[in-house]
Amino acid sequence: MDPMPSALPDGEPVPADGTLPASALDGAADRPLGFYLHVPYCATRCGYCDFNTYTATELRSSGGVLASRDNYADTLADEVRLARKVLGDDPREVRTVFVGGGTPTLLAARDLVRMLEAVRSEFGLAPDAEITTEANPESVDPAYLAELREGGFNRISFGMQSARRHVLKVLDRQHTPGRPEACVAEARAAGFDHVNLDLIYGTPGESDDDWRASLDAAIGAGPDHVSAYALIVEEGTGLARRIRRGEVAPTDDDEHADRYLIADSMLAGAGYGWYEVSNWAATDAGRCLHNELYWRGADWWGAGPGAHSHVGGVRWWNVKHPGAYAAALAGSRSPGAGRELLSAEDRRVERVLLELRLAEGCPLDLLHPTGLAAARRALTDGLLAEAPFAEGRAVLTLRGRLLADAVVRDLVD
């Protein structure tokens, strides 16, 4: 649920000690603080993946420092300690921790717990903190899940993608159909409060019936959260090359729209309410609080190779390669590769971009006159809901969700 694109933007240099401008912590007490912990390792590279991940054969040392899974938890803990120095006497306890990848569960459960303990030790965790890890269904078992739960994790997200074997094959996914559903039961037995299943629609060769079968399987497993994302074929991936060679046919936008409508109908019928364009929860408590930090412009520190952070209008990103990342921390330097200071206008635009995707929508007073005129046209076209609009908010209708990207582009003008 927390993708890590492989390409890094340009930006100004990050100071060697990671120091932030004094303005970054102005008003920090009024903003939640979260941590994203990136684990960049995968057993194999999926054909559609453009994230900053590495298989064993893609790793090497940098500056004499080995990018090893065996010592990764220690390396990441070094960045958490750097975060404590950079944020100084910031008194906030951490509200959310999200361990993503890659495949975090390629590490031993004790390593994920040690990473969490570094955050707890340096910052403290809020009493009701949400602690999530992503997991590959084939890399966990009941004992592993029990160790995570005992170590403080209370939410887990399994990558299911599809219930159909031929669809998983196109995606180069390694797990067996039925295993993600079994994992939900095992996580519940281990005491996890919240469980998510990630689905992908629009894979070449997937039919409407395949997609319905995947939704049926996911709903039947009983998670309290389901994410459903349209497959985006990124340049440079194995799947993009297969499509270019004509081995598989791409899915068009109309098919994507049909699959989204199927998902919303089936999930709503099973009691899941949408709260973000690609996310449905059975209850308000089942929402992913960590992702809501992103969508609402709160503060988070991203630790790990290629991880992005945002604190008080300052956004920065780490070097991508695990070897370079480990070498920087071993030399007592920030692993930051670049950063940018967001202007008031940047932050306004981002609020519109992100909040419009939420069920609560965004305030109309965030819009410039041209954006407000576009919002009125969207209302007339049935893309925005009438009642919230009358109360000063732009909220997408179901049809609007299908065209969310286009609506957002018009409203930020």
XYZ file of N, CA and C in Angstrom, residues 59-312:
762
model
N 22.577 -6.811 -5.698
C 23.210 -6.070 -4.614
C 24.721 -6.155 -4.711
N 25.341 -5.129 -4.217
C 26.800 -5.087 -4.162
C 27.174 -4.196 -2.994
N 28.458 -4.165 -2.677
C 28.913 -3.274 -1.615
C 29.162 -1.888 -2.179
N 29.169 -0.882 -1.312
C 29.468 0.490 -1.707
C 30.399 1.070 -0.674
N 31.578 1.522 -1.123
C 32.540 2.049 -0.172
C 32.990 1.018 0.833
N 32.976 -0.256 0.427
C 33.384 -1.309 1.348
C 32.304 -1.743 2.309
N 31.097 -1.151 2.200
C 29.990 -1.499 3.093
C 29.036 -2.401 2.324
N 28.781 -3.575 2.822
C 27.927 -4.537 2.140
C 26.455 -4.240 2.403
N 25.663 -4.244 1.328
C 24.219 -4.027 1.454
C 23.553 -5.355 1.793
N 23.672 -5.780 3.017
C 23.250 -7.116 3.414
C 21.906 -7.100 4.133
N 21.093 -8.112 3.842
C 19.860 -8.275 4.616
C 20.171 -8.572 6.069
N 21.292 -9.227 6.323
C 21.608 -9.670 7.681
C 21.800 -8.508 8.646
N 22.353 -7.391 8.156
C 22.582 -6.262 9.067
C 21.674 -5.070 8.756
N 20.647 -5.307 7.939
C 19.821 -4.194 7.501
C 19.085 -3.524 8.660
N 18.575 -4.292 9.593
C 17.842 -3.701 10.717
C 18.727 -2.743 11.499
N 19.997 -3.089 11.668
C 20.928 -2.203 12.372
C 21.158 -0.924 11.573
N 21.302 -1.070 10.251
C 21.533 0.098 9.404
C 20.344 1.038 9.451
N 19.142 0.498 9.333
C 17.957 1.345 9.368
C 17.799 2.013 10.730
N 18.122 1.292 11.807
C 18.051 1.888 13.143
C 18.984 3.087 13.257
N 20.119 3.059 12.531
C 21.017 4.212 12.523
C 20.320 5.442 11.952
N 19.482 5.244 10.913
C 18.774 6.403 10.375
C 17.700 6.896 11.335
N 17.066 5.997 12.062
C 16.081 6.428 13.060
C 16.760 7.284 14.133
N 17.976 6.889 14.521
C 18.716 7.698 15.499
C 19.113 9.051 14.897
N 19.432 9.066 13.595
C 19.691 10.338 12.925
C 18.442 11.212 12.949
N 17.286 10.612 12.721
C 16.030 11.366 12.754
C 15.830 12.028 14.111
N 16.166 11.312 15.165
C 16.032 11.896 16.510
C 16.915 13.128 16.666
N 18.140 13.062 16.141
C 19.046 14.214 16.226
C 18.515 15.380 15.399
N 18.036 15.087 14.194
C 17.564 16.142 13.307
C 16.325 16.826 13.879
N 15.400 16.040 14.436
C 14.158 16.609 14.964
C 14.329 17.173 16.366
N 15.497 16.957 16.961
C 15.837 17.601 18.228
C 14.862 17.287 19.333
N 14.348 18.334 19.955
C 13.463 18.126 21.112
C 11.993 18.076 20.719
N 11.704 17.795 19.458
C 10.323 17.596 19.014
C 9.663 16.573 19.947
N 8.594 16.960 20.654
C 8.035 16.074 21.681
C 7.029 15.043 21.174
N 6.745 15.042 19.884
C 5.663 14.192 19.391
C 5.991 12.715 19.490
N 5.017 11.941 19.963
C 5.103 10.491 19.835
C 4.675 10.102 18.420
N 5.149 8.976 17.982
C 4.860 8.523 16.620
C 3.461 7.919 16.563
N 2.676 8.407 15.612
C 1.275 7.968 15.489
C 1.138 6.725 14.630
N 1.981 6.604 13.585
C 1.907 5.446 12.701
C 3.303 5.015 12.297
N 3.478 3.719 12.109
C 4.697 3.158 11.519
C 4.249 2.196 10.424
N 4.845 2.332 9.242
C 4.494 1.464 8.121
C 5.773 0.899 7.547
N 5.912 -0.425 7.574
C 7.074 -1.095 7.006
C 6.682 -1.602 5.623
N 7.340 -1.057 4.594
C 6.981 -1.415 3.231
C 8.196 -1.852 2.443
N 7.957 -2.217 1.188
C 9.061 -2.733 0.397
C 8.789 -2.640 -1.091
N 9.491 -3.518 -1.828
C 10.158 -4.699 -1.395
C 9.246 -5.696 -0.696
N 9.901 -6.605 -0.044
C 9.219 -7.636 0.737
C 9.779 -7.611 2.149
N 9.164 -6.829 3.048
C 9.685 -6.763 4.416
C 9.828 -8.122 5.074
N 8.910 -9.034 4.750
C 8.914 -10.325 5.439
C 9.967 -11.280 4.902
N 10.858 -10.812 4.003
C 12.064 -11.579 3.713
C 13.055 -11.484 4.872
N 12.935 -10.413 5.670
C 13.736 -10.311 6.881
C 13.109 -11.177 7.968
N 13.911 -11.582 8.916
C 13.376 -12.310 10.071
C 12.404 -11.412 10.826
N 11.380 -12.009 11.411
C 10.404 -11.228 12.177
C 11.103 -10.403 13.255
N 12.124 -10.972 13.884
C 12.826 -10.244 14.940
C 13.486 -8.978 14.401
N 13.889 -8.981 13.122
C 14.487 -7.783 12.542
C 13.450 -6.684 12.353
N 12.252 -7.034 11.909
C 11.193 -6.027 11.785
C 10.840 -5.467 13.151
N 10.808 -6.322 14.152
C 10.516 -5.869 15.518
C 11.631 -4.950 16.011
N 12.882 -5.257 15.690
C 13.998 -4.401 16.102
C 13.914 -3.032 15.434
N 13.493 -2.996 14.182
C 13.308 -1.715 13.510
C 12.224 -0.896 14.211
N 11.131 -1.550 14.554
C 10.072 -0.870 15.296
C 10.575 -0.402 16.653
N 11.369 -1.217 17.319
C 11.895 -0.852 18.634
C 12.786 0.378 18.562
N 13.488 0.555 17.435
C 14.315 1.749 17.280
C 13.447 2.998 17.297
N 12.294 2.944 16.604
C 11.368 4.079 16.607
C 10.801 4.287 18.010
N 10.406 3.203 18.648
C 9.837 3.302 19.999
C 10.847 3.895 20.978
N 12.088 3.437 20.874
C 13.126 3.879 21.798
C 13.459 5.350 21.618
N 13.545 5.795 20.366
C 13.970 7.167 20.103
C 12.841 8.180 20.224
N 11.614 7.792 19.884
C 10.509 8.751 19.827
C 9.347 8.419 20.748
N 9.164 7.149 21.034
C 7.956 6.724 21.725
C 6.817 6.556 20.739
N 5.920 5.650 21.046
C 4.751 5.401 20.208
C 3.501 5.863 20.935
N 2.594 6.497 20.207
C 1.312 6.876 20.796
C 0.600 5.624 21.297
N -0.189 5.737 22.358
C -0.854 4.551 22.913
C -1.692 3.789 21.898
N -2.285 4.505 20.945
C -3.121 3.852 19.928
C -2.423 3.843 18.568
N -1.097 3.801 18.567
C -0.349 3.860 17.308
C -0.715 2.698 16.394
N -0.811 3.004 15.109
C -1.037 1.983 14.079
C 0.328 1.522 13.581
N 0.586 0.209 13.680
C 1.883 -0.353 13.296
C 1.646 -1.414 12.229
N 2.027 -1.106 10.986
C 1.715 -1.954 9.831
C 2.979 -2.512 9.206
N 2.892 -3.730 8.692
C 3.897 -4.200 7.749
C 3.221 -4.806 6.541
N 3.846 -4.625 5.385
C 3.456 -5.378 4.205
C 4.036 -6.778 4.321
N 3.418 -7.743 3.642
C 3.878 -9.122 3.730
C 3.587 -9.860 2.444
N 4.524 -10.681 2.035
C 4.301 -11.609 0.944
C 3.657 -12.863 1.515
N 2.549 -13.326 0.947
C 1.860 -14.485 1.534
C 2.738 -15.725 1.686
N 3.721 -15.895 0.802
C 4.549 -17.100 0.860
C 5.719 -16.971 1.835
N 5.917 -15.777 2.409
C 7.078 -15.579 3.277
C 6.720 -15.486 4.749
N 5.469 -15.838 5.100
C 5.058 -15.838 6.503
C 4.373 -17.152 6.834
N 4.379 -17.468 8.117
C 3.634 -18.611 8.627
C 3.085 -18.209 9.992
N 2.285 -19.056 10.647
C 1.683 -18.648 11.921
C 2.701 -18.216 12.967
N 3.841 -18.894 13.045
C 4.848 -18.519 14.042
C 5.426 -17.139 13.745
N 5.682 -16.863 12.473
C 6.213 -15.554 12.076
C 5.211 -14.453 12.446
N 3.938 -14.674 12.112
C 2.913 -13.681 12.395
C 2.758 -13.463 13.891
N 2.827 -14.533 14.670
C 2.720 -14.410 16.124
C 3.875 -13.586 16.686
N 5.074 -13.760 16.111
C 6.230 -12.994 16.585
C 6.073 -11.508 16.261
N 5.535 -11.208 15.079
C 5.271 -9.815 14.742
C 4.251 -9.198 15.692
N 3.183 -9.927 15.930
C 2.128 -9.388 16.805
C 2.649 -9.167 18.216
N 3.402 -10.116 18.728
C 3.965 -9.973 20.073
C 4.932 -8.795 20.125
N 5.593 -8.505 19.001
C 6.549 -7.406 18.951
C 5.926 -6.036 18.769
N 4.597 -5.961 18.617
C 3.928 -4.666 18.582
C 3.202 -4.328 17.301
N 3.340 -5.142 16.254
C 2.595 -4.877 15.022
C 1.119 -5.206 15.230
N 0.238 -4.330 14.749
C -1.203 -4.579 14.916
C -1.980 -4.494 13.605
N -1.266 -4.271 12.502
C -1.916 -4.210 11.192
C -0.976 -4.848 10.177
N -1.544 -5.602 9.220
C -0.711 -6.263 8.226
C -1.408 -6.203 6.877
N -0.608 -6.040 5.830
C -1.139 -5.904 4.471
C -0.513 -6.971 3.587
N -1.340 -7.860 3.079
C -0.868 -8.953 2.229
C -1.062 -8.600 0.752
N -0.036 -8.861 -0.043
C -0.131 -8.654 -1.475
C -0.813 -9.844 -2.134
N -2.083 -9.691 -2.453
C -2.847 -10.776 -3.061
C -2.839 -10.657 -4.589
N -3.102 -9.457 -5.106
C -3.144 -9.126 -6.521
C -4.287 -9.813 -7.272
N -4.349 -11.137 -7.251
C -5.394 -11.856 -7.983
C -5.584 -13.236 -7.377
N -6.761 -13.793 -7.621
C -7.026 -15.173 -7.207
C -6.849 -16.145 -8.362
N -6.523 -15.624 -9.542
C -6.408 -16.467 -10.735
C -4.942 -16.747 -11.046
N -4.631 -18.017 -11.221
C -3.249 -18.423 -11.445
C -2.654 -17.778 -12.699
N -3.424 -17.730 -13.799
C -2.860 -17.204 -15.041
C -2.596 -15.705 -14.940
N -3.390 -14.991 -14.113
C -3.140 -13.560 -13.903
C -1.878 -13.364 -13.072
N -1.733 -14.164 -12.025
C -0.519 -14.090 -11.208
C 0.717 -14.385 -12.043
N 0.580 -15.300 -12.995
C 1.726 -15.654 -13.838
C 2.164 -14.462 -14.677
N 1.210 -13.726 -15.252
C 1.553 -12.544 -16.040
C 2.261 -11.511 -15.175
N 1.840 -11.402 -13.926
C 2.446 -10.441 -12.998
C 3.756 -10.945 -12.391
N 4.115 -12.185 -12.684
C 5.313 -12.812 -12.093
C 5.220 -12.924 -10.583
N 4.009 -13.038 -10.078
C 3.838 -13.232 -8.635
C 4.085 -14.696 -8.293
N 4.713 -14.911 -7.142
C 5.172 -16.253 -6.793
C 4.205 -17.040 -5.921
N 3.210 -16.358 -5.318
C 2.394 -17.089 -4.355
C 1.325 -17.951 -5.047
N 0.824 -18.908 -4.316
C -0.199 -19.840 -4.794
C -1.582 -19.243 -4.557
N -2.493 -19.322 -5.537
C -3.865 -18.867 -5.275
C -4.426 -19.550 -4.026
N -5.091 -18.766 -3.184
C -5.637 -19.273 -1.937
C -4.748 -18.991 -0.746
N -3.450 -18.819 -0.967
C -2.561 -18.564 0.157
C -2.832 -17.217 0.838
N -3.093 -16.106 0.111
C -3.387 -14.847 0.804
C -4.610 -14.945 1.713
N -5.648 -15.655 1.245
C -6.840 -15.799 2.078
C -6.520 -16.573 3.354
N -5.692 -17.601 3.234
C -5.278 -18.350 4.420
C -4.487 -17.464 5.371
N -3.699 -16.548 4.801
C -2.905 -15.642 5.635
C -3.786 -14.727 6.478
N -4.924 -14.326 5.923
C -5.842 -13.485 6.698
C -6.276 -14.221 7.962
N -6.652 -15.491 7.816
C -7.063 -16.289 8.970
C -5.910 -16.455 9.958
N -4.706 -16.679 9.453
C -3.548 -16.842 10.336
C -3.234 -15.542 11.079
N -3.374 -14.409 10.391
C -3.132 -13.125 11.044
C -4.168 -12.857 12.128
N -5.426 -13.189 11.832
C -6.467 -13.025 12.854
C -6.163 -13.909 14.071
N -5.756 -15.135 13.813
C -5.443 -16.055 14.916
C -4.266 -15.558 15.737
N -3.352 -14.851 15.089
C -2.193 -14.302 15.799
C -2.546 -13.056 16.592
N -3.755 -12.522 16.373
C -4.201 -11.367 17.148
C -4.120 -10.033 16.445
N -3.922 -10.025 15.123
C -3.868 -8.757 14.407
C -5.240 -8.100 14.395
N -5.264 -6.820 14.755
C -6.517 -6.076 14.802
C -7.038 -5.750 13.405
N -6.104 -5.468 12.495
C -6.513 -5.012 11.172
C -5.688 -5.716 10.101
N -6.386 -6.151 9.037
C -5.752 -6.898 7.952
C -6.224 -6.329 6.620
N -5.277 -6.087 5.713
C -5.587 -5.595 4.377
C -5.171 -6.616 3.327
N -5.923 -6.651 2.242
C -5.518 -7.377 1.045
C -5.379 -6.376 -0.098
N -4.241 -6.427 -0.784
C -3.999 -5.596 -1.966
C -4.377 -6.363 -3.221
N -5.166 -5.732 -4.082
C -5.553 -6.323 -5.358
C -5.106 -5.410 -6.502
N -4.869 -6.002 -7.661
C -4.536 -5.259 -8.872
C -5.502 -5.679 -9.969
N -6.084 -4.694 -10.670
C -6.960 -5.027 -11.796
C -6.381 -4.455 -13.084
N -6.776 -5.070 -14.196
C -6.317 -4.609 -15.495
C -5.072 -5.313 -16.002
N -4.751 -6.460 -15.413
C -3.622 -7.243 -15.917
C -3.954 -7.789 -17.303
N -3.024 -7.732 -18.246
C -3.287 -8.324 -19.563
C -3.759 -9.772 -19.444
N -4.860 -10.079 -20.117
C -5.413 -11.432 -20.068
C -6.433 -11.655 -18.979
N -6.622 -10.681 -18.093
C -7.633 -10.813 -17.039
C -9.010 -10.466 -17.605
N -9.993 -11.288 -17.306
C -11.368 -11.020 -17.737
C -12.164 -10.422 -16.583
N -13.365 -9.943 -16.892
C -14.252 -9.460 -15.833
C -14.537 -10.569 -14.828
N -14.738 -11.782 -15.321
C -15.009 -12.900 -14.409
C -13.798 -13.210 -13.530
N -12.598 -13.097 -14.087
C -11.391 -13.274 -13.264
C -11.376 -12.257 -12.131
N -11.698 -11.021 -12.470
C -11.675 -9.951 -11.474
C -12.759 -10.166 -10.413
N -13.928 -10.589 -10.836
C -14.985 -10.889 -9.858
C -14.557 -12.028 -8.925
N -13.899 -13.022 -9.486
C -13.436 -14.149 -8.667
C -12.418 -13.688 -7.636
N -11.546 -12.762 -8.016
C -10.555 -12.236 -7.081
C -11.226 -11.451 -5.962
N -12.205 -10.640 -6.324
C -12.934 -9.876 -5.309
C -13.709 -10.803 -4.384
N -14.357 -11.815 -4.966
C -15.086 -12.796 -4.140
C -14.150 -13.447 -3.129
N -12.964 -13.843 -3.600
C -12.006 -14.505 -2.718
C -11.530 -13.563 -1.627
N -11.245 -12.319 -1.997
C -10.772 -11.349 -1.012
C -11.847 -11.063 0.030
N -13.058 -10.815 -0.419
C -14.157 -10.528 0.508
C -14.415 -11.730 1.417
N -14.386 -12.921 0.822
C -14.649 -14.125 1.601
C -13.612 -14.381 2.683
N -12.387 -13.846 2.494
C -11.341 -14.043 3.506
C -11.586 -13.216 4.755
N -12.387 -12.159 4.652
C -12.768 -11.379 5.817
C -11.771 -10.347 6.302
N -10.967 -9.708 5.433
C -10.140 -8.596 5.912
C -11.034 -7.406 6.229
N -10.519 -6.452 6.987
C -11.335 -5.262 7.227
C -10.923 -4.111 6.322
N -10.024 -4.388 5.375
C -9.573 -3.357 4.438
C -9.175 -4.032 3.131
N -9.569 -3.418 2.023
C -9.167 -3.907 0.696
C -8.692 -2.717 -0.115
N -7.531 -2.866 -0.749
C -7.033 -1.869 -1.695
C -7.091 -2.474 -3.088
N -7.531 -1.690 -4.052
C -7.621 -2.176 -5.437
C -7.042 -1.107 -6.354
N -5.957 -1.460 -7.014
C -5.231 -0.510 -7.851
C -5.253 -0.953 -9.305
N -5.425 -0.005 -10.211
C -5.297 -0.297 -11.630
C -3.829 -0.537 -11.954
N -3.572 -1.558 -12.740
C -2.198 -1.841 -13.148
C -1.686 -0.726 -14.055
N -0.562 -0.160 -13.665
C 0.120 0.835 -14.490
C 1.384 0.177 -15.031
N 1.506 0.119 -16.326
C 2.668 -0.515 -16.942
C 3.755 0.540 -17.116
N 4.798 0.454 -16.284
C 5.871 1.433 -16.298
C 6.938 1.057 -17.320
N 7.471 2.067 -17.990
C 8.565 1.837 -18.929
C 9.759 1.222 -18.202
N 10.426 0.319 -18.871
C 11.605 -0.301 -18.285
C 11.321 -1.564 -17.515
N 10.040 -1.898 -17.324
C 9.697 -3.125 -16.609
C 9.599 -4.293 -17.585
N 9.664 -5.497 -17.038
C 9.538 -6.689 -17.861
C 8.206 -6.759 -18.574
N 7.130 -6.335 -17.894
C 5.806 -6.382 -18.511
C 5.722 -5.404 -19.687
N 6.322 -4.224 -19.529
C 6.324 -3.257 -20.632
C 7.024 -3.852 -21.855
N 8.103 -4.565 -21.630
C 8.817 -5.175 -22.754
C 7.974 -6.262 -23.419
N 7.238 -7.037 -22.618
C 6.392 -8.089 -23.181
C 5.271 -7.488 -24.022
N 4.696 -6.379 -23.547
C 3.637 -5.713 -24.317
C 4.205 -5.150 -25.610
N 5.381 -4.548 -25.530
C 5.996 -3.970 -26.719
C 6.304 -5.039 -27.772
N 6.660 -6.248 -27.287
C 6.942 -7.340 -28.231
C 5.673 -8.018 -28.735
N 4.516 -7.622 -28.203
C 3.254 -8.203 -28.647
C 2.929 -9.535 -28.007
N 3.641 -9.888 -26.926
C 3.384 -11.168 -26.261
C 2.091 -11.133 -25.461
N 1.752 -9.973 -24.910
C 0.484 -9.793 -24.202
C -0.109 -8.463 -24.641
N -1.439 -8.354 -24.568
C -2.127 -7.142 -25.011
C -2.399 -6.237 -23.808
N -2.183 -4.937 -23.944
C -2.462 -4.031 -22.827
C -3.955 -3.913 -22.570
N -4.309 -3.542 -21.356
C -5.705 -3.294 -20.987
C -6.007 -1.821 -21.216
N -7.159 -1.517 -21.835
C -7.443 -0.109 -22.129
C -8.205 0.558 -20.989
N -8.377 1.876 -21.111
C -8.987 2.658 -20.039
C -10.431 2.242 -19.770
N -11.163 1.869 -20.825
C -12.553 1.459 -20.616
C -12.623 0.191 -19.775
N -11.716 -0.741 -20.033
C -11.678 -1.966 -19.219
C -11.321 -1.651 -17.772
N -10.371 -0.732 -17.576
C -10.035 -0.314 -16.214
C -11.264 0.261 -15.508
N -12.009 1.105 -16.228
C -13.200 1.711 -15.628
C -14.231 0.649 -15.266
N -14.440 -0.320 -16.151
C -15.388 -1.395 -15.868
C -14.963 -2.178 -14.619
N -13.676 -2.450 -14.505
C -13.193 -3.224 -13.342
C -13.371 -2.421 -12.054
N -13.148 -1.119 -12.136
C -13.337 -0.293 -10.939
C -14.795 -0.316 -10.496
N -15.705 -0.203 -11.440
C -17.134 -0.232 -11.104
C -17.517 -1.575 -10.486
N -16.964 -2.652 -11.008
C -17.221 -3.978 -10.427
C -16.712 -4.023 -8.993
N -15.509 -3.504 -8.779
C -14.925 -3.522 -7.432
C -15.779 -2.719 -6.464
N -16.147 -1.510 -6.848
C -16.909 -0.669 -5.926
C -18.249 -1.294 -5.595
N -18.901 -1.875 -6.605
C -20.201 -2.495 -6.375
C -20.087 -3.699 -5.439
N -19.130 -4.575 -5.713
C -19.001 -5.774 -4.896
C -18.539 -5.450 -3.478
N -17.607 -4.522 -3.353
C -17.114 -4.177 -2.014
C -18.191 -3.453 -1.211
N -18.897 -2.547 -1.846
C -19.989 -1.858 -1.147
C -21.060 -2.853 -0.714
N -21.368 -3.803 -1.599
C -22.368 -4.811 -1.261
C -21.964 -5.690 -0.096
N -20.644 -5.805 0.116
C -20.139 -6.615 1.228
C -19.876 -5.787 2.485
N -20.229 -4.501 2.432
C -20.104 -3.668 3.627
C -18.836 -2.848 3.732
N -18.068 -2.780 2.644
C -16.852 -1.968 2.635
C -17.160 -0.601 2.031
N -16.798 0.456 2.731
C -17.022 1.800 2.218
C -15.731 2.407 1.680
N -15.830 3.083 0.551
C -14.623 3.730 0.015
C -14.310 4.968 0.838
N -13.056 5.193 1.124
C -12.657 6.413 1.811
C -11.526 7.123 1.070
N -10.945 6.441 0.086
C -9.998 7.015 -0.862
C -10.232 6.259 -2.152
N -9.938 6.864 -3.280
C -10.350 6.311 -4.565
C -10.012 4.827 -4.715
N -8.889 4.389 -4.192
C -8.467 2.992 -4.370
C -8.541 2.160 -3.098
N -9.220 2.667 -2.061
C -9.201 1.994 -0.767
C -10.586 1.937 -0.135
N -10.913 0.759 0.400
C -12.204 0.507 1.034
C -11.972 -0.115 2.412
N -12.753 0.292 3.390
C -12.629 -0.255 4.742
C -13.997 -0.664 5.263
N -14.001 -1.723 6.066
C -15.265 -2.214 6.626
C -15.776 -1.303 7.735
N -14.866 -0.600 8.422
C -15.223 0.327 9.499
C -14.272 1.519 9.431
N -14.615 2.594 10.120
C -13.703 3.737 10.186
C -12.383 3.328 10.834
N -12.448 2.451 11.823
C -11.228 2.005 12.496
C -10.334 1.193 11.570
N -10.918 0.661 10.502
C -10.145 -0.148 9.578
C -9.384 0.648 8.535
N -9.576 1.951 8.480
C -8.835 2.775 7.535
C -7.338 2.712 7.830
N -6.540 2.930 6.801
C -5.091 2.975 6.986
C -4.703 4.388 7.410
N -4.423 4.559 8.704
C -4.093 5.880 9.223
C -2.787 6.395 8.640
N -1.853 5.486 8.370
C -0.567 5.929 7.846
C -0.741 6.569 6.466
N -1.493 5.937 5.596
C -1.718 6.542 4.287
C -2.479 7.853 4.402
N -3.342 7.961 5.396
C -4.049 9.220 5.594
C -3.095 10.347 5.977
N -1.977 10.009 6.643
C -0.965 11.042 6.902
C -0.457 11.631 5.592
N -0.184 10.752 4.625
C 0.271 11.228 3.316
C -0.785 12.102 2.665
N -2.001 11.583 2.627
C -3.056 12.263 1.894
C -3.433 13.599 2.515
N -3.170 13.778 3.798
C -3.549 15.013 4.487
C -2.346 15.911 4.774
N -1.177 15.587 4.204
C -0.029 16.474 4.306
C 0.589 16.567 5.679
N 0.496 15.510 6.476
C 1.101 15.508 7.803
C 2.611 15.277 7.670
N 3.287 14.998 8.774
C 4.734 14.785 8.780
C 5.048 13.304 8.844
N 6.040 12.884 8.055
C 6.533 11.520 8.181
C 8.004 11.488 7.816
N 8.709 10.587 8.478
C 10.111 10.351 8.153
C 10.204 9.003 7.454
N 10.749 9.012 6.246
C 10.943 7.789 5.495
C 12.375 7.314 5.649
N 12.570 6.186 6.289
C 13.909 5.629 6.502
C 14.127 4.459 5.555
N 15.304 4.403 4.951
C 15.617 3.322 4.034
C 16.027 3.858 2.677
N 16.630 3.023 1.826
C 17.070 3.452 0.502
C 15.916 3.965 -0.352
N 16.077 5.168 -0.902
C 15.059 5.739 -1.772
C 13.825 6.260 -1.071
N 13.752 6.129 0.252
C 12.552 6.554 0.976
C 12.405 8.072 0.944
N 11.154 8.518 0.868
C 10.839 9.944 0.863
C 10.311 10.358 2.228
N 10.596 11.597 2.616
C 10.148 12.149 3.896
C 9.509 13.513 3.664
N 8.696 13.935 4.629
C 8.120 15.279 4.595
C 7.928 15.767 6.027
N 8.515 16.914 6.330
C 8.334 17.540 7.637
C 8.174 19.041 7.425
N 7.010 19.547 7.768
C 6.776 20.985 7.761
C 7.084 21.688 6.456
